[in-house]
JSON list of C-alpha atoms in Angstrom, two decimals:
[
{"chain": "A", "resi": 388, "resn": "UNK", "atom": "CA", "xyz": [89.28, 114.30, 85.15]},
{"chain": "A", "resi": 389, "resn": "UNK", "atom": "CA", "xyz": [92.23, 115.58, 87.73]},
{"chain": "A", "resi": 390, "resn": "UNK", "atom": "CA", "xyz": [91.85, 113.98, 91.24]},
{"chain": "A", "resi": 391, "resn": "UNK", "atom": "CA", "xyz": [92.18, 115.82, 94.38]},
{"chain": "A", "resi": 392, "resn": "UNK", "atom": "CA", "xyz": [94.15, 114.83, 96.83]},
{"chain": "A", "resi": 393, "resn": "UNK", "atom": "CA", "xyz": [93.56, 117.23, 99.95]},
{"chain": "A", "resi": 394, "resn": "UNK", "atom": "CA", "xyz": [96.42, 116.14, 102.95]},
{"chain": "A", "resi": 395, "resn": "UNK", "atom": "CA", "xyz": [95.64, 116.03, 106.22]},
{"chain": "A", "resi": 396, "resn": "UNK", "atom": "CA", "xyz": [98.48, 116.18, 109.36]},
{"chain": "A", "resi": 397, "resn": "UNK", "atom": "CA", "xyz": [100.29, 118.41, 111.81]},
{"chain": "A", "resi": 398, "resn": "UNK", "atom": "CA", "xyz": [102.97, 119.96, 110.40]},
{"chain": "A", "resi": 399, "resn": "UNK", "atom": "CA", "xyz": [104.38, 121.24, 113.48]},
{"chain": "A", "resi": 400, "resn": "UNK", "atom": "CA", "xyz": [104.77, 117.60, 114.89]},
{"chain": "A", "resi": 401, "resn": "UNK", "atom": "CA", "xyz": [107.24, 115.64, 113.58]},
{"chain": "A", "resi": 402, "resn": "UNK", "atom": "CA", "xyz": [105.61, 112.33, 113.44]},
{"chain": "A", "resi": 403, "resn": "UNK", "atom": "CA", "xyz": [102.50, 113.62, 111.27]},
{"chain": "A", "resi": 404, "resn": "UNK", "atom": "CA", "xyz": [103.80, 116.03, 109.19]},
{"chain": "A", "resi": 405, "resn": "UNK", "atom": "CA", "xyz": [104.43, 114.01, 106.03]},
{"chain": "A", "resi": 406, "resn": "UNK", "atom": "CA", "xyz": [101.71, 114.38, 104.57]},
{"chain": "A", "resi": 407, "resn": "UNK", "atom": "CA", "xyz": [101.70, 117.96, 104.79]},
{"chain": "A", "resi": 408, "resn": "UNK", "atom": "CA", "xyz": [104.95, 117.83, 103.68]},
{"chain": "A", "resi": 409, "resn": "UNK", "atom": "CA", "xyz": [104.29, 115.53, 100.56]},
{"chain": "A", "resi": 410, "resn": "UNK", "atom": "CA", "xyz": [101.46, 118.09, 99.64]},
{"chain": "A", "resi": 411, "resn": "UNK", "atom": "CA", "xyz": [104.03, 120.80, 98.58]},
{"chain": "A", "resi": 412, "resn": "UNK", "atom": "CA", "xyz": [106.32, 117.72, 97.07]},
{"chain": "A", "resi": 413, "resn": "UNK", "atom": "CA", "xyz": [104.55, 115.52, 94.99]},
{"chain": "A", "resi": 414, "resn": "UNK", "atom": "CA", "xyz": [104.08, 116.40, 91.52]},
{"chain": "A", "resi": 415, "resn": "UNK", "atom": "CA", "xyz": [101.99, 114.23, 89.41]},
{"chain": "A", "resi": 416, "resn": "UNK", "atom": "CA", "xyz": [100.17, 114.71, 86.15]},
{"chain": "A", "resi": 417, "resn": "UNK", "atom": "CA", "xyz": [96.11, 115.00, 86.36]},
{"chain": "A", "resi": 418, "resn": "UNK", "atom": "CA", "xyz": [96.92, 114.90, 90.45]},
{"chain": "A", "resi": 419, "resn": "UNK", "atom": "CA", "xyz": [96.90, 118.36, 92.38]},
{"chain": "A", "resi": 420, "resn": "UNK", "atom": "CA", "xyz": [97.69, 117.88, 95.90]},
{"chain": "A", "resi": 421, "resn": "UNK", "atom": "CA", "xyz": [96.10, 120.05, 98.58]},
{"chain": "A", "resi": 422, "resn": "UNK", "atom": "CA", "xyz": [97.33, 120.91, 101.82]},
{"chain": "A", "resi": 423, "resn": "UNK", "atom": "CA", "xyz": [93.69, 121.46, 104.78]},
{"chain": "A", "resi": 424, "resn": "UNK", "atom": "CA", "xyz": [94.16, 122.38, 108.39]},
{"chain": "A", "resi": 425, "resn": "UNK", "atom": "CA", "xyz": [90.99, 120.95, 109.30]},
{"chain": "A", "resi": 426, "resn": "UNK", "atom": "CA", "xyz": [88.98, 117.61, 108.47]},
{"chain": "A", "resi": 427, "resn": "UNK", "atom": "CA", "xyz": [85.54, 120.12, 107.85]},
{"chain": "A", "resi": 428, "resn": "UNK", "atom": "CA", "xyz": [87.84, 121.25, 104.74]},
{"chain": "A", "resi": 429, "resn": "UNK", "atom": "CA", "xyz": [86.29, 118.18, 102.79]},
{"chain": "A", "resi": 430, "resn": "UNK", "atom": "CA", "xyz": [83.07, 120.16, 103.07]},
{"chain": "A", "resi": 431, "resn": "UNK", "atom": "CA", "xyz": [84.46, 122.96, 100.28]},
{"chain": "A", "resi": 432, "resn": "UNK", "atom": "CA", "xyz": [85.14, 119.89, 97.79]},
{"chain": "A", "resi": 433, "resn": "UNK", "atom": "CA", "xyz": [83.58, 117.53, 95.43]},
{"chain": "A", "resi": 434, "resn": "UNK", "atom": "CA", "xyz": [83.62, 114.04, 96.54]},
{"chain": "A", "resi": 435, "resn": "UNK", "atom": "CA", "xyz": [83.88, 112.72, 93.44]},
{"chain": "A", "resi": 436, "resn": "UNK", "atom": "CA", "xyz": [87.68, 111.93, 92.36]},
{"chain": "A", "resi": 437, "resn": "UNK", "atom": "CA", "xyz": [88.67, 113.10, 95.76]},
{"chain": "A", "resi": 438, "resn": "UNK", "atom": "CA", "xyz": [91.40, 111.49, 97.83]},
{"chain": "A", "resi": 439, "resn": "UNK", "atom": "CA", "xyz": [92.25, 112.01, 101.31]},
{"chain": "A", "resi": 440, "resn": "UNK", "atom": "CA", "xyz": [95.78, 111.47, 102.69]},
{"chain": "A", "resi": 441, "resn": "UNK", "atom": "CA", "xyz": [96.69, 110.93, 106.44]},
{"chain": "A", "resi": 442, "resn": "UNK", "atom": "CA", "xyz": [98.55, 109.02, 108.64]},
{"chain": "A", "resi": 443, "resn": "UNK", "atom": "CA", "xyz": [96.73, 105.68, 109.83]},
{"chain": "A", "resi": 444, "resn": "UNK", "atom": "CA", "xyz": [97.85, 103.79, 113.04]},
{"chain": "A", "resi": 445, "resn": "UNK", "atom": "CA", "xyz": [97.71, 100.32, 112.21]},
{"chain": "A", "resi": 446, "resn": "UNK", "atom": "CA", "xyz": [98.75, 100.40, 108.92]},
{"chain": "A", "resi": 447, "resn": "UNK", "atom": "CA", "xyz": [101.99, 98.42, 107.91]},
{"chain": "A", "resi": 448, "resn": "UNK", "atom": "CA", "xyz": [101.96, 99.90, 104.69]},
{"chain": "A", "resi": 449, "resn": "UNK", "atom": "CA", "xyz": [100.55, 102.60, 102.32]},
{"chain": "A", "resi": 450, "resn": "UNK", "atom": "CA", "xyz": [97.02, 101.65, 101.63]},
{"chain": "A", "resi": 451, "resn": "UNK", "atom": "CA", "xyz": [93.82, 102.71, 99.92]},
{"chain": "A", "resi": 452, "resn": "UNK", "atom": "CA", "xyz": [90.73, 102.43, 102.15]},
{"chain": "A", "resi": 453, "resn": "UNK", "atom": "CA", "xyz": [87.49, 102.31, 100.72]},
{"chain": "A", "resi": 454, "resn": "UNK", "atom": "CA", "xyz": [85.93, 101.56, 104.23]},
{"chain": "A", "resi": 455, "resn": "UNK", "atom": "CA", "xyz": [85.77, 104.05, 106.63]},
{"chain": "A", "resi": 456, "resn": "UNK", "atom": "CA", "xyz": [85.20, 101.20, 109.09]},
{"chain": "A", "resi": 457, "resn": "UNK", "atom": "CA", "xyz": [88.99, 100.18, 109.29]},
{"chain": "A", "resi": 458, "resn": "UNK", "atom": "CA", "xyz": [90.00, 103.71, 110.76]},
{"chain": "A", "resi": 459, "resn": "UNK", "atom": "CA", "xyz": [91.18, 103.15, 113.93]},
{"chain": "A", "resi": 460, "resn": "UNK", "atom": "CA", "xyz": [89.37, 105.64, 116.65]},
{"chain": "A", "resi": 461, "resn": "UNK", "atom": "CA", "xyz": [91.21, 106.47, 119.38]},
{"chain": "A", "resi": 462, "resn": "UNK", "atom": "CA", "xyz": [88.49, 107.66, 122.18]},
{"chain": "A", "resi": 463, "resn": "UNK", "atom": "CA", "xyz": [87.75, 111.45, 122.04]},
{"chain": "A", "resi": 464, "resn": "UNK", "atom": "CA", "xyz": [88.12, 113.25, 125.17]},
{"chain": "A", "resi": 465, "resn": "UNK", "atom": "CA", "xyz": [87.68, 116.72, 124.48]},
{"chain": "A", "resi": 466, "resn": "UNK", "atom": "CA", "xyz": [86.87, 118.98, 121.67]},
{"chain": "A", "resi": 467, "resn": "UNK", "atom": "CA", "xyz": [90.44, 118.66, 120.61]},
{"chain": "A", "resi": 468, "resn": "UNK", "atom": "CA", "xyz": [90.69, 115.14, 120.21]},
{"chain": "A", "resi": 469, "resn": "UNK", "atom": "CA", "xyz": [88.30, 115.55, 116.81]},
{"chain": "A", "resi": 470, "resn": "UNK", "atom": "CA", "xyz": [90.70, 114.10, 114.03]},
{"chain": "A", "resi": 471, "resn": "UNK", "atom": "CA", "xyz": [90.10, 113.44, 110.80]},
{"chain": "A", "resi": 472, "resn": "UNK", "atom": "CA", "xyz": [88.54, 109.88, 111.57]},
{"chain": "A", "resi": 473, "resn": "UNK", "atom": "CA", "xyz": [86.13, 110.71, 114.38]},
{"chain": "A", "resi": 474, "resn": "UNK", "atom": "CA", "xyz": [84.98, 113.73, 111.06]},
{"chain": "A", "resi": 475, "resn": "UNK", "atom": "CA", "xyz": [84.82, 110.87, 108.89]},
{"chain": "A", "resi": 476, "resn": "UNK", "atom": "CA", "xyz": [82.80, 108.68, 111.02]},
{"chain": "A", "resi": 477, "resn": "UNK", "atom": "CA", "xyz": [80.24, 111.22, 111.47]},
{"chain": "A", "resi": 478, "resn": "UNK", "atom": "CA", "xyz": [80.10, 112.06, 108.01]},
{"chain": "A", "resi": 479, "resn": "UNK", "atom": "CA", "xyz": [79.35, 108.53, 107.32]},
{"chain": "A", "resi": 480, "resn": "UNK", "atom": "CA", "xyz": [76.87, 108.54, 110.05]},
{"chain": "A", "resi": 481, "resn": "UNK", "atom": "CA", "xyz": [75.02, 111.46, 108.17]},
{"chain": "A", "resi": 482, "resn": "UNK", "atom": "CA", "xyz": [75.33, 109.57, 105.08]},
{"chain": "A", "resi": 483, "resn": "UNK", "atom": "CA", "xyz": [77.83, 112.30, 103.23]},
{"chain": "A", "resi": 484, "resn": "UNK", "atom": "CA", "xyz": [80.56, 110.18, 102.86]},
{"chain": "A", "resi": 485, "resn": "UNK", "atom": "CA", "xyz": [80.53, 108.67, 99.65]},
{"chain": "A", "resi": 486, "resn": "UNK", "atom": "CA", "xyz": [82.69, 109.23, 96.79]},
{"chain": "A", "resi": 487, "resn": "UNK", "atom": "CA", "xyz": [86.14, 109.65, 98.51]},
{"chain": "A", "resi": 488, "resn": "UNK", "atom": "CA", "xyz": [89.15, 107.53, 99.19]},
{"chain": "A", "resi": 489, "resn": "UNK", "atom": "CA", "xyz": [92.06, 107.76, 101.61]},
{"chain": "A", "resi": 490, "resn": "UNK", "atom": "CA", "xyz": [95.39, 106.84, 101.19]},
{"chain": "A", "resi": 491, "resn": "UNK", "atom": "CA", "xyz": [96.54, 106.01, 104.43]},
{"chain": "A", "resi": 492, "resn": "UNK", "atom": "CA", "xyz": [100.33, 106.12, 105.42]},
{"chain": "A", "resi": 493, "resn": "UNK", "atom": "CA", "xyz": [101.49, 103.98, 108.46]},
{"chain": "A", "resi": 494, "resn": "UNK", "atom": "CA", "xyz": [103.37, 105.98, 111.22]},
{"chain": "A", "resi": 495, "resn": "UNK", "atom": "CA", "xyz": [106.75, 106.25, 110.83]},
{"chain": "A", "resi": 496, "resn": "UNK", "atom": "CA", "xyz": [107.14, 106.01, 107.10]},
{"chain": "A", "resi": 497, "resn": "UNK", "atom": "CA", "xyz": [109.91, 107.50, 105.56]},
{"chain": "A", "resi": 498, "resn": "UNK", "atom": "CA", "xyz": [108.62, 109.87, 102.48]},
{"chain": "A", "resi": 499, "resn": "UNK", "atom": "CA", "xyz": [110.63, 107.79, 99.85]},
{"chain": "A", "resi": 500, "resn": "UNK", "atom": "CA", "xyz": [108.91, 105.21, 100.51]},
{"chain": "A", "resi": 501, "resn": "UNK", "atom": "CA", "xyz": [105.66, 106.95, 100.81]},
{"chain": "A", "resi": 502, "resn": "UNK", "atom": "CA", "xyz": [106.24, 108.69, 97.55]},
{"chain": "A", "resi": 503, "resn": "UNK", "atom": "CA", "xyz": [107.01, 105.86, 95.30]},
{"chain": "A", "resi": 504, "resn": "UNK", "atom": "CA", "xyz": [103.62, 104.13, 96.88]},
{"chain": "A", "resi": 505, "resn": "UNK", "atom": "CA", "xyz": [101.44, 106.78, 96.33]},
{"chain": "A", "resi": 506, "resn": "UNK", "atom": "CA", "xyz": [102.64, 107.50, 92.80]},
{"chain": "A", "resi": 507, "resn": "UNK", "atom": "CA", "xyz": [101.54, 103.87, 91.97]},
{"chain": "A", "resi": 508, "resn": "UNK", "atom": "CA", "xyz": [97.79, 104.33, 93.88]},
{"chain": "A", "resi": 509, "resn": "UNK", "atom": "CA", "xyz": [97.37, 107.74, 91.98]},
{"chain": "A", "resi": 510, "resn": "UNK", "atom": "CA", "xyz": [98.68, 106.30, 88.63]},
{"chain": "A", "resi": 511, "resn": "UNK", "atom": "CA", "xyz": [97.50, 102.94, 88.40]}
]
């Protein structure tokens, strides 16, 4: 079965635009890498096989996270401030978040790097 990878970031900002920019980069077989706007994009996807790829602050490394939990969540203050982990969180809360995993990039990470990690989460 191909996983979905749908990437999350700003690619107007320089510091969270990787993953946007990975989307139209990576190529890897039974892997199709999706580039969303919004965190409510999840919504139009099956769960199942479905990866989600952002930048995580606190992250020393590329990681997979299985636990929603370990996102870090930076207060909201206005409508604005809902990122992908405050959507996450309440999808959890509303018990709809099962099925999907995110590989999380630390801030800062060159896309080499990030590249040759995330070809060995997809691929493994």
């Amino acid at each position: 079965m191909k996983k979905k990878v749908l990437c999350f970031g700003n690619p107007e900002l320089e510091d969270d635009a990787i993953c946007t920019q990975l989307a139209k980069e990576l190529k890897i077989k039974d892997v199709q890498f999706i580039y969303c706007s919004k965190p409510e994009e999840i919504l139009d996807h099956n769960l199942t096989n479905l990866y989600l790829m952002d930048i995580v602050h606190g992250l020393e490394k590329v990681s997979l996270i299985t636990d929603i939990s370990r996102l870090n969540q930076a207060k909201s203050v206005t409508a604005h401030d809902f990122d992908l982990g405050f959507f996450l969180l309440l999808m959890e809360s509303m018990n709809h978040a099962k099925g999907f995993k995110i590989i999380g990039l630390p801030p800062g990470i060159g896309k080499k790097a990030a590249k040759a990690e995330i070809i060995k989460l997809l691929t493994d």
